[in-house]
Amino acid sequence: MRAARLALLLFLPLAACATLPGTASTPYLPASVFGIYEDNDIGAINYAAWAFASPANTRGNPLAAMRAVIALEYLPGELTESPRWIGMDGSIKLRLAQARDEVRQILGIQPNVPPQVVVNALLWASNALQAGDQPAALHALAAPGFTLPPPVMLERLSNLPYVQDANLATSRAQAQSFPPTDNTP
């Protein structure tokens, strides 16, 4: 009995880091979308903060822009629904949702499209581009609710403009995910 309790105590912290199943507002992400050693929450926060800090970070690299958009689709729901982030400032979560809507407008994605549809299409397109299959990537970018012709959307992803709301919201989320510690003795 004691061994079972010990095993449970060792397992619970690991379970807290697992990706939760998708919901209507939080898409499911496969493991390691944002790195092998980072859970998707921290990885998405860090990647989006880096990508949206400057257009130069993703310019000419639609794969990087797709990952940033995937992060922005994931974060508003995840940070709102997961008990892990209950202490994060609610205004950051609201600003992330507003930034997601602004990026959707830039990319011609209708506001009512479920985040899972956007994530699935961008994961499919990014995997196809990595494999060198541009026709498959363009086909993926013709998902329901994507209003721009796929070549135009791919061009916009290659030249994602500066989105101030996305920059500020993701950098604030990053600051709150790693709060400063007081190391004074």
GROMACS .gro file of N, CA and C in nm, residues 7-84:
model
  234
    7ALA      N    1   0.418   0.566  -0.556
    7ALA     CA    2   0.410   0.568  -0.702
    7ALA      C    3   0.311   0.675  -0.749
    8LEU      N    4   0.199   0.688  -0.679
    8LEU     CA    5   0.101   0.789  -0.715
    8LEU      C    6   0.159   0.929  -0.698
    9LEU      N    7   0.231   0.951  -0.589
    9LEU     CA    8   0.292   1.082  -0.566
    9LEU      C    9   0.398   1.114  -0.671
   10LEU      N   10   0.466   1.014  -0.721
   10LEU     CA   11   0.566   1.036  -0.825
   10LEU      C   12   0.502   1.057  -0.961
   11PHE      N   13   0.388   0.996  -0.984
   11PHE     CA   14   0.321   1.005  -1.114
   11PHE      C   15   0.244   1.136  -1.131
   12LEU      N   16   0.184   1.189  -1.024
   12LEU     CA   17   0.100   1.308  -1.037
   12LEU      C   18   0.171   1.428  -1.097
   13PRO      N   19   0.294   1.461  -1.056
   13PRO     CA   20   0.360   1.575  -1.122
   13PRO      C   21   0.381   1.554  -1.272
   14LEU      N   22   0.408   1.431  -1.313
   14LEU     CA   23   0.425   1.403  -1.456
   14LEU      C   24   0.293   1.419  -1.529
   15ALA      N   25   0.186   1.378  -1.469
   15ALA     CA   26   0.055   1.390  -1.532
   15ALA      C   27   0.016   1.536  -1.550
   16ALA      N   28   0.059   1.622  -1.460
   16ALA     CA   29   0.026   1.764  -1.470
   16ALA      C   30   0.088   1.828  -1.593
   17CYS      N   31   0.197   1.772  -1.645
   17CYS     CA   32   0.264   1.827  -1.763
   17CYS      C   33   0.211   1.771  -1.894
   18ALA      N   34   0.123   1.673  -1.887
   18ALA     CA   35   0.072   1.610  -2.009
   18ALA      C   36  -0.021   1.705  -2.083
   19THR      N   37  -0.026   1.690  -2.213
   19THR     CA   38  -0.118   1.769  -2.295
   19THR      C   39  -0.259   1.718  -2.270
   20LEU      N   40  -0.348   1.811  -2.240
   20LEU     CA   41  -0.487   1.776  -2.216
   20LEU      C   42  -0.557   1.750  -2.349
   21PRO      N   43  -0.668   1.675  -2.346
   21PRO     CA   44  -0.742   1.655  -2.470
   21PRO      C   45  -0.797   1.787  -2.521
   22GLY      N   46  -0.815   1.797  -2.650
   22GLY     CA   47  -0.867   1.920  -2.709
   22GLY      C   48  -1.011   1.947  -2.666
   23THR      N   49  -1.046   2.075  -2.668
   23THR     CA   50  -1.183   2.117  -2.640
   23THR      C   51  -1.226   2.210  -2.753
   24ALA      N   52  -1.344   2.268  -2.741
   24ALA     CA   53  -1.392   2.358  -2.846
   24ALA      C   54  -1.301   2.480  -2.861
   25SER      N   55  -1.243   2.528  -2.750
   25SER     CA   56  -1.159   2.649  -2.760
   25SER      C   57  -1.010   2.620  -2.750
   26THR      N   58  -0.974   2.497  -2.714
   26THR     CA   59  -0.832   2.461  -2.704
   26THR      C   60  -0.804   2.343  -2.796
   27PRO      N   61  -0.728   2.364  -2.903
   27PRO     CA   62  -0.700   2.251  -2.991
   27PRO      C   63  -0.603   2.153  -2.927
   28TYR      N   64  -0.615   2.029  -2.966
   28TYR     CA   65  -0.519   1.927  -2.924
   28TYR      C   66  -0.392   1.943  -3.007
   29LEU      N   67  -0.278   1.937  -2.942
   29LEU     CA   68  -0.150   1.940  -3.012
   29LEU      C   69  -0.077   1.809  -2.987
   30PRO      N   70  -0.018   1.750  -3.088
   30PRO     CA   71   0.064   1.632  -3.065
   30PRO      C   72   0.185   1.669  -2.978
   31ALA      N   73   0.241   1.572  -2.913
   31ALA     CA   74   0.358   1.596  -2.829
   31ALA      C   75   0.474   1.651  -2.912
   32SER      N   76   0.552   1.734  -2.852
   32SER     CA   77   0.677   1.786  -2.908
   32SER      C   78   0.660   1.879  -3.028
   33VAL      N   79   0.544   1.944  -3.042
   33VAL     CA   80   0.525   2.039  -3.151
   33VAL      C   81   0.626   2.153  -3.137
   34PHE      N   82   0.656   2.190  -3.013
   34PHE     CA   83   0.744   2.304  -2.989
   34PHE      C   84   0.878   2.264  -2.928
   35GLY      N   85   0.916   2.140  -2.943
   35GLY     CA   86   1.046   2.098  -2.896
   35GLY      C   87   1.037   1.969  -2.817
   36ILE      N   88   1.139   1.892  -2.822
   36ILE     CA   89   1.141   1.762  -2.757
   36ILE      C   90   1.136   1.773  -2.606
   37TYR      N   91   1.206   1.868  -2.549
   37TYR     CA   92   1.219   1.877  -2.405
   37TYR      C   93   1.127   1.978  -2.340
   38GLU      N   94   1.037   2.038  -2.416
   38GLU     CA   95   0.943   2.135  -2.360
   38GLU      C   96   0.802   2.083  -2.374
   39ASP      N   97   0.722   2.105  -2.269
   39ASP     CA   98   0.582   2.072  -2.286
   39ASP      C   99   0.521   2.176  -2.381
   40ASN      N  100   0.407   2.144  -2.437
   40ASN     CA  101   0.349   2.232  -2.540
   40ASN      C  102   0.313   2.370  -2.486
   41ASP      N  103   0.274   2.380  -2.360
   41ASP     CA  104   0.237   2.511  -2.306
   41ASP      C  105   0.356   2.606  -2.306
   42ILE      N  106   0.463   2.567  -2.241
   42ILE     CA  107   0.582   2.652  -2.232
   42ILE      C  108   0.645   2.669  -2.370
   43GLY      N  109   0.648   2.563  -2.447
   43GLY     CA  110   0.703   2.572  -2.582
   43GLY      C  111   0.625   2.670  -2.669
   44ALA      N  112   0.492   2.664  -2.662
   44ALA     CA  113   0.409   2.755  -2.741
   44ALA      C  114   0.430   2.899  -2.697
   45ILE      N  115   0.436   2.922  -2.567
   45ILE     CA  116   0.458   3.057  -2.515
   45ILE      C  117   0.592   3.111  -2.563
   46ASN      N  118   0.697   3.032  -2.545
   46ASN     CA  119   0.831   3.078  -2.584
   46ASN      C  120   0.843   3.098  -2.734
   47TYR      N  121   0.789   3.006  -2.812
   47TYR     CA  122   0.801   3.016  -2.957
   47TYR      C  123   0.723   3.137  -3.010
   48ALA      N  124   0.601   3.154  -2.961
   48ALA     CA  125   0.520   3.267  -3.007
   48ALA      C  126   0.583   3.400  -2.966
   49ALA      N  127   0.637   3.407  -2.845
   49ALA     CA  128   0.702   3.531  -2.800
   49ALA      C  129   0.820   3.565  -2.891
   50TRP      N  130   0.898   3.465  -2.927
   50TRP     CA  131   1.012   3.487  -3.017
   50TRP      C  132   0.963   3.527  -3.157
   51ALA      N  133   0.868   3.451  -3.211
   51ALA     CA  134   0.825   3.472  -3.349
   51ALA      C  135   0.756   3.607  -3.368
   52PHE      N  136   0.674   3.648  -3.273
   52PHE     CA  137   0.600   3.772  -3.289
   52PHE      C  138   0.677   3.895  -3.239
   53ALA      N  139   0.797   3.876  -3.189
   53ALA     CA  140   0.877   3.989  -3.143
   53ALA      C  141   0.921   4.077  -3.259
   54SER      N  142   0.945   4.016  -3.374
   54SER     CA  143   0.990   4.091  -3.491
   54SER      C  144   0.955   4.013  -3.617
   55PRO      N  145   0.908   4.082  -3.721
   55PRO     CA  146   0.879   4.012  -3.847
   55PRO      C  147   1.004   3.945  -3.906
   56ALA      N  148   1.121   3.994  -3.872
   56ALA     CA  149   1.244   3.935  -3.924
   56ALA      C  150   1.262   3.791  -3.876
   57ASN      N  151   1.202   3.756  -3.763
   57ASN     CA  152   1.218   3.621  -3.708
   57ASN      C  153   1.152   3.514  -3.794
   58THR      N  154   1.049   3.551  -3.869
   58THR     CA  155   0.981   3.452  -3.952
   58THR      C  156   0.986   3.486  -4.101
   59ARG      N  157   1.042   3.599  -4.136
   59ARG     CA  158   1.043   3.642  -4.277
   59ARG      C  159   1.112   3.537  -4.365
   60GLY      N  160   1.044   3.501  -4.472
   60GLY     CA  161   1.099   3.404  -4.566
   60GLY      C  162   1.092   3.261  -4.515
   61ASN      N  163   1.029   3.240  -4.400
   61ASN     CA  164   1.021   3.106  -4.341
   61ASN      C  165   0.876   3.077  -4.303
   62PRO      N  166   0.796   3.032  -4.398
   62PRO     CA  167   0.656   3.006  -4.366
   62PRO      C  168   0.638   2.897  -4.261
   63LEU      N  169   0.733   2.805  -4.249
   63LEU     CA  170   0.723   2.702  -4.145
   63LEU      C  171   0.727   2.765  -4.006
   64ALA      N  172   0.817   2.861  -3.986
   64ALA     CA  173   0.827   2.929  -3.857
   64ALA      C  174   0.700   3.008  -3.830
   65ALA      N  175   0.646   3.074  -3.931
   65ALA     CA  176   0.523   3.151  -3.914
   65ALA      C  177   0.406   3.058  -3.882
   66MET      N  178   0.400   2.942  -3.948
   66MET     CA  179   0.292   2.847  -3.920
   66MET      C  180   0.298   2.801  -3.775
   67ARG      N  181   0.418   2.769  -3.727
   67ARG     CA  182   0.431   2.727  -3.586
   67ARG      C  183   0.388   2.838  -3.492
   68ALA      N  184   0.419   2.964  -3.526
   68ALA     CA  185   0.379   3.076  -3.441
   68ALA      C  186   0.226   3.090  -3.439
   69VAL      N  187   0.163   3.072  -3.555
   69VAL     CA  188   0.017   3.081  -3.562
   69VAL      C  189  -0.046   2.964  -3.486
   70ILE      N  190   0.012   2.846  -3.497
   70ILE     CA  191  -0.036   2.730  -3.421
   70ILE      C  192  -0.030   2.762  -3.271
   71ALA      N  193   0.080   2.819  -3.226
   71ALA     CA  194   0.093   2.855  -3.085
   71ALA      C  195  -0.015   2.955  -3.044
   72LEU      N  196  -0.040   3.052  -3.130
   72LEU     CA  197  -0.139   3.154  -3.099
   72LEU      C  198  -0.282   3.098  -3.103
   73GLU      N  199  -0.305   2.997  -3.181
   73GLU     CA  200  -0.436   2.930  -3.181
   73GLU      C  201  -0.455   2.849  -3.052
   74TYR      N  202  -0.347   2.794  -3.001
   74TYR     CA  203  -0.350   2.705  -2.885
   74TYR      C  204  -0.357   2.781  -2.752
   75LEU      N  205  -0.282   2.887  -2.740
   75LEU     CA  206  -0.262   2.950  -2.610
   75LEU      C  207  -0.386   3.011  -2.545
   76PRO      N  208  -0.471   3.087  -2.614
   76PRO     CA  209  -0.584   3.147  -2.543
   76PRO      C  210  -0.672   3.045  -2.470
   77GLY      N  211  -0.705   2.937  -2.536
   77GLY     CA  212  -0.788   2.834  -2.473
   77GLY      C  213  -0.713   2.760  -2.364
   78GLU      N  214  -0.591   2.720  -2.392
   78GLU     CA  215  -0.513   2.642  -2.295
   78GLU      C  216  -0.488   2.720  -2.167
   79LEU      N  217  -0.449   2.846  -2.180
   79LEU     CA  218  -0.419   2.925  -2.061
   79LEU      C  219  -0.544   2.960  -1.982
   80THR      N  220  -0.660   2.958  -2.048
   80THR     CA  221  -0.786   2.986  -1.979
   80THR      C  222  -0.841   2.860  -1.914
   81GLU      N  223  -0.831   2.745  -1.981
   81GLU     CA  224  -0.896   2.623  -1.934
   81GLU      C  225  -0.811   2.538  -1.840
   82SER      N  226  -0.681   2.542  -1.853
   82SER     CA  227  -0.596   2.456  -1.773
   82SER      C  228  -0.577   2.513  -1.632
   83PRO      N  229  -0.598   2.432  -1.530
   83PRO     CA  230  -0.577   2.480  -1.394
   83PRO      C  231  -0.431   2.520  -1.367
   84ARG      N  232  -0.342   2.473  -1.448
   84ARG     CA  233  -0.201   2.508  -1.433
   84ARG      C  234  -0.179   2.658  -1.442
   0.00000   0.00000   0.00000
